[in-house]
PDB file of N, CA and C in Angstrom:
ATOM      1  N   MET L   1      89.080 115.880  85.143  1.00 45.00           N
ATOM      2  CA  MET L   1      89.464 115.024  84.042  1.00 45.00           C
ATOM      3  C   MET L   1      90.842 115.424  83.513  1.00 45.00           C
ATOM      4  N   LEU L   2      91.055 116.705  83.325  1.00 45.00           N
ATOM      5  CA  LEU L   2      92.334 117.183  82.812  1.00 45.00           C
ATOM      6  C   LEU L   2      93.461 116.854  83.776  1.00 45.00           C
ATOM      7  N   LEU L   3      93.233 117.066  85.067  1.00 51.00           N
ATOM      8  CA  LEU L   3      94.271 116.761  86.053  1.00 51.00           C
ATOM      9  C   LEU L   3      94.598 115.282  86.066  1.00 51.00           C
ATOM     10  N   SER L   4      93.593 114.457  85.906  1.00 54.00           N
ATOM     11  CA  SER L   4      93.803 113.014  85.855  1.00 54.00           C
ATOM     12  C   SER L   4      94.669 112.645  84.659  1.00 54.00           C
ATOM     13  N   CYS L   5      94.399 113.258  83.535  1.00 54.00           N
ATOM     14  CA  CYS L   5      95.167 113.006  82.321  1.00 54.00           C
ATOM     15  C   CYS L   5      96.608 113.469  82.489  1.00 54.00           C
ATOM     16  N   ILE L   6      96.798 114.633  83.056  1.00 62.00           N
ATOM     17  CA  ILE L   6      98.138 115.164  83.289  1.00 62.00           C
ATOM     18  C   ILE L   6      98.888 114.263  84.254  1.00 62.00           C
ATOM     19  N   SER L   7      98.221 113.852  85.315  1.00 68.00           N
ATOM     20  CA  SER L   7      98.838 112.972  86.297  1.00 68.00           C
ATOM     21  C   SER L   7      99.247 111.657  85.649  1.00 68.00           C
ATOM     22  N   HIS L   8      98.384 111.105  84.823  1.00 70.00           N
ATOM     23  CA  HIS L   8      98.680 109.844  84.140  1.00 70.00           C
ATOM     24  C   HIS L   8      99.886 110.015  83.215  1.00 70.00           C
ATOM     25  N   THR L   9      99.936 111.121  82.491  1.00 74.00           N
ATOM     26  CA  THR L   9     101.054 111.397  81.598  1.00 74.00           C
ATOM     27  C   THR L   9     102.350 111.520  82.382  1.00 74.00           C
ATOM     28  N   CYS L  10     102.317 112.204  83.515  1.00 75.00           N
ATOM     29  CA  CYS L  10     103.505 112.343  84.359  1.00 75.00           C
ATOM     30  C   CYS L  10     103.985 110.980  84.842  1.00 75.00           C
ATOM     31  N   LYS L  11     103.051 110.124  85.221  1.00 76.00           N
ATOM     32  CA  LYS L  11     103.427 108.788  85.689  1.00 76.00           C
ATOM     33  C   LYS L  11     104.075 107.979  84.575  1.00 76.00           C
ATOM     34  N   LEU L  12     103.566 108.105  83.350  1.00 79.00           N
ATOM     35  CA  LEU L  12     104.158 107.380  82.228  1.00 79.00           C
ATOM     36  C   LEU L  12     105.577 107.867  81.949  1.00 79.00           C
ATOM     37  N   ILE L  13     105.756 109.172  81.972  1.00 79.00           N
ATOM     38  CA  ILE L  13     107.086 109.748  81.754  1.00 79.00           C
ATOM     39  C   ILE L  13     108.025 109.310  82.863  1.00 79.00           C
ATOM     40  N   LEU L  14     107.551 109.362  84.088  1.00 75.00           N
ATOM     41  CA  LEU L  14     108.359 108.945  85.228  1.00 75.00           C
ATOM     42  C   LEU L  14     108.739 107.477  85.111  1.00 75.00           C
ATOM     43  N   GLN L  15     107.798 106.624  84.747  1.00 77.00           N
ATOM     44  CA  GLN L  15     108.097 105.200  84.629  1.00 77.00           C
ATOM     45  C   GLN L  15     109.137 104.956  83.547  1.00 77.00           C
ATOM     46  N   HIS L  16     109.037 105.691  82.442  1.00 77.00           N
ATOM     47  CA  HIS L  16     110.032 105.567  81.378  1.00 77.00           C
ATOM     48  C   HIS L  16     111.415 105.953  81.899  1.00 77.00           C
ATOM     49  N   TYR L  17     111.495 107.045  82.647  1.00 74.00           N
ATOM     50  CA  TYR L  17     112.767 107.496  83.207  1.00 74.00           C
ATOM     51  C   TYR L  17     113.320 106.463  84.185  1.00 74.00           C
ATOM     52  N   ILE L  18     112.463 105.914  85.027  1.00 72.00           N
ATOM     53  CA  ILE L  18     112.891 104.898  85.992  1.00 72.00           C
ATOM     54  C   ILE L  18     113.421 103.670  85.260  1.00 72.00           C
ATOM     55  N   ASP L  19     112.716 103.248  84.221  1.00 72.00           N
ATOM     56  CA  ASP L  19     113.164 102.096  83.441  1.00 72.00           C
ATOM     57  C   ASP L  19     114.537 102.348  82.830  1.00 72.00           C
ATOM     58  N   GLU L  20     114.747 103.556  82.320  1.00 73.00           N
ATOM     59  CA  GLU L  20     116.041 103.897  81.733  1.00 73.00           C
ATOM     60  C   GLU L  20     117.154 103.841  82.778  1.00 73.00           C
ATOM     61  N   VAL L  21     116.900 104.380  83.946  1.00 68.00           N
ATOM     62  CA  VAL L  21     117.912 104.390  85.004  1.00 68.00           C
ATOM     63  C   VAL L  21     118.219 102.973  85.456  1.00 68.00           C
ATOM     64  N   GLU L  22     117.195 102.146  85.572  1.00 66.00           N
ATOM     65  CA  GLU L  22     117.417 100.770  85.996  1.00 66.00           C
ATOM     66  C   GLU L  22     118.235  99.996  84.969  1.00 66.00           C
ATOM     67  N   ARG L  23     118.050 100.301  83.699  1.00 63.00           N
ATOM     68  CA  ARG L  23     118.822  99.627  82.654  1.00 63.00           C
ATOM     69  C   ARG L  23     120.251 100.161  82.575  1.00 63.00           C
ATOM     70  N   GLU L  24     120.401 101.366  83.034  1.00 64.00           N
ATOM     71  CA  GLU L  24     121.707 102.015  82.935  1.00 64.00           C
ATOM     72  C   GLU L  24     122.740 101.243  83.751  1.00 64.00           C
ATOM     73  N   ASN L  25     123.893 101.041  83.179  1.00 64.00           N
ATOM     74  CA  ASN L  25     124.967 100.338  83.856  1.00 64.00           C
ATOM     75  C   ASN L  25     125.830 101.355  84.587  1.00 64.00           C
ATOM     76  N   CYS L  26     126.041 101.163  85.857  1.00 68.00           N
ATOM     77  CA  CYS L  26     126.788 102.125  86.665  1.00 68.00           C
ATOM     78  C   CYS L  26     128.303 101.960  86.551  1.00 68.00           C
ATOM     79  N   GLU L  27     128.760 101.029  85.728  1.00 66.00           N
ATOM     80  CA  GLU L  27     130.201 100.821  85.601  1.00 66.00           C
ATOM     81  C   GLU L  27     130.900 101.998  84.934  1.00 66.00           C
ATOM     82  N   ASP L  28     130.197 102.690  84.047  1.00 76.00           N
ATOM     83  CA  ASP L  28     130.810 103.780  83.298  1.00 76.00           C
ATOM     84  C   ASP L  28     130.841 105.097  84.064  1.00 76.00           C
ATOM     85  N   ILE L  29     130.144 105.146  85.179  1.00 78.00           N
ATOM     86  CA  ILE L  29     130.124 106.367  85.985  1.00 78.00           C
ATOM     87  C   ILE L  29     130.569 106.016  87.397  1.00 78.00           C
ATOM     88  N   GLY L  30     130.894 107.023  88.153  1.00 79.00           N
ATOM     89  CA  GLY L  30     131.325 106.797  89.527  1.00 79.00           C
ATOM     90  C   GLY L  30     130.187 106.325  90.415  1.00 79.00           C
ATOM     91  N   ASN L  31     130.548 105.696  91.506  1.00 80.00           N
ATOM     92  CA  ASN L  31     129.546 105.204  92.453  1.00 80.00           C
ATOM     93  C   ASN L  31     128.679 106.327  93.000  1.00 80.00           C
ATOM     94  N   GLU L  32     129.295 107.481  93.268  1.00 85.00           N
ATOM     95  CA  GLU L  32     128.543 108.603  93.825  1.00 85.00           C
ATOM     96  C   GLU L  32     127.491 109.101  92.831  1.00 85.00           C
ATOM     97  N   GLU L  33     127.863 109.220  91.568  1.00 82.00           N
ATOM     98  CA  GLU L  33     126.921 109.665  90.535  1.00 82.00           C
ATOM     99  C   GLU L  33     125.783 108.655  90.378  1.00 82.00           C
ATOM    100  N   CYS L  34     126.117 107.397  90.393  1.00 81.00           N
ATOM    101  CA  CYS L  34     125.101 106.350  90.279  1.00 81.00           C
ATOM    102  C   CYS L  34     124.131 106.428  91.458  1.00 81.00           C
ATOM    103  N   LEU L  35     124.651 106.583  92.647  1.00 81.00           N
ATOM    104  CA  LEU L  35     123.812 106.687  93.837  1.00 81.00           C
ATOM    105  C   LEU L  35     122.918 107.921  93.766  1.00 81.00           C
ATOM    106  N   MET L  36     123.469 109.040  93.306  1.00 82.00           N
ATOM    107  CA  MET L  36     122.673 110.267  93.196  1.00 82.00           C
ATOM    108  C   MET L  36     121.519 110.081  92.211  1.00 82.00           C
ATOM    109  N   ARG L  37     121.777 109.459  91.085  1.00 78.00           N
ATOM    110  CA  ARG L  37     120.730 109.237  90.087  1.00 78.00           C
ATOM    111  C   ARG L  37     119.632 108.331  90.631  1.00 78.00           C
ATOM    112  N   ARG L  38     120.027 107.249  91.272  1.00 77.00           N
ATOM    113  CA  ARG L  38     119.034 106.313  91.809  1.00 77.00           C
ATOM    114  C   ARG L  38     118.234 106.950  92.942  1.00 77.00           C
ATOM    115  N   THR L  39     118.881 107.776  93.744  1.00 82.00           N
ATOM    116  CA  THR L  39     118.183 108.463  94.828  1.00 82.00           C
ATOM    117  C   THR L  39     117.168 109.452  94.262  1.00 82.00           C
ATOM    118  N   LEU L  40     117.554 110.189  93.239  1.00 82.00           N
ATOM    119  CA  LEU L  40     116.640 111.134  92.594  1.00 82.00           C
ATOM    120  C   LEU L  40     115.417 110.411  92.047  1.00 82.00           C
ATOM    121  N   VAL L  41     115.633 109.306  91.379  1.00 76.00           N
ATOM    122  CA  VAL L  41     114.518 108.535  90.827  1.00 76.00           C
ATOM    123  C   VAL L  41     113.611 108.043  91.943  1.00 76.00           C
ATOM    124  N   ALA L  42     114.190 107.579  93.035  1.00 77.00           N
ATOM    125  CA  ALA L  42     113.384 107.090  94.157  1.00 77.00           C
ATOM    126  C   ALA L  42     112.545 108.215  94.750  1.00 77.00           C
ATOM    127  N   HIS L  43     113.116 109.401  94.889  1.00 79.00           N
ATOM    128  CA  HIS L  43     112.369 110.537  95.446  1.00 79.00           C
ATOM    129  C   HIS L  43     111.233 110.955  94.515  1.00 79.00           C
ATOM    130  N   ILE L  44     111.514 111.025  93.232  1.00 75.00           N
ATOM    131  CA  ILE L  44     110.486 111.416  92.270  1.00 75.00           C
ATOM    132  C   ILE L  44     109.377 110.375  92.243  1.00 75.00           C
ATOM    133  N   ASP L  45     109.750 109.110  92.259  1.00 69.00           N
ATOM    134  CA  ASP L  45     108.752 108.041  92.274  1.00 69.00           C
ATOM    135  C   ASP L  45     107.881 108.148  93.513  1.00 69.00           C
ATOM    136  N   TYR L  46     108.486 108.423  94.646  1.00 72.00           N
ATOM    137  CA  TYR L  46     107.739 108.561  95.899  1.00 72.00           C
ATOM    138  C   TYR L  46     106.744 109.717  95.811  1.00 72.00           C
ATOM    139  N   ILE L  47     107.198 110.838  95.283  1.00 70.00           N
ATOM    140  CA  ILE L  47     106.347 112.026  95.183  1.00 70.00           C
ATOM    141  C   ILE L  47     105.140 111.759  94.285  1.00 70.00           C
ATOM    142  N   TYR L  48     105.359 111.149  93.127  1.00 68.00           N
ATOM    143  CA  TYR L  48     104.282 110.974  92.156  1.00 68.00           C
ATOM    144  C   TYR L  48     103.394 109.765  92.419  1.00 68.00           C
ATOM    145  N   THR L  49     103.779 108.898  93.334  1.00 71.00           N
ATOM    146  CA  THR L  49     102.953 107.720  93.589  1.00 71.00           C
ATOM    147  C   THR L  49     102.173 107.821  94.889  1.00 71.00           C
ATOM    148  N   GLN L  50     102.274 108.938  95.584  1.00 71.00           N
ATOM    149  CA  GLN L  50     101.500 109.122  96.810  1.00 71.00           C
ATOM    150  C   GLN L  50     100.037 109.350  96.468  1.00 71.00           C
ATOM    151  N   LYS L  51      99.170 108.840  97.306  1.00 66.00           N
ATOM    152  CA  LYS L  51      97.734 109.053  97.091  1.00 66.00           C
ATOM    153  C   LYS L  51      97.412 110.519  97.350  1.00 66.00           C
ATOM    154  N   GLN L  52      96.678 111.089  96.419  1.00 59.00           N
ATOM    155  CA  GLN L  52      96.286 112.489  96.572  1.00 59.00           C
ATOM    156  C   GLN L  52      95.002 112.562  97.375  1.00 59.00           C
ATOM    157  N   LYS L  53      94.915 113.559  98.236  1.00 58.00           N
ATOM    158  CA  LYS L  53      93.708 113.750  99.031  1.00 58.00           C
ATOM    159  C   LYS L  53      92.591 114.287  98.142  1.00 58.00           C
ATOM    160  N   PRO L  54      91.373 113.778  98.318  1.00 50.00           N
ATOM    161  CA  PRO L  54      90.259 114.233  97.468  1.00 50.00           C
ATOM    162  C   PRO L  54      89.853 115.659  97.750  1.00 50.00           C
TER     163      PRO L  54
END
């Protein structure tokens, strides 16, 4: 139960971060920085959305 709650909390935090990055306008930063941020978000999303083995 505790792990489920922690996992759910992590997903909520991750989704908030992803939403912020998606709203972020890349015009104020360089293309490389924008790409790095989006890549990081994609990797984190991939890690936390994988099905866990029982």
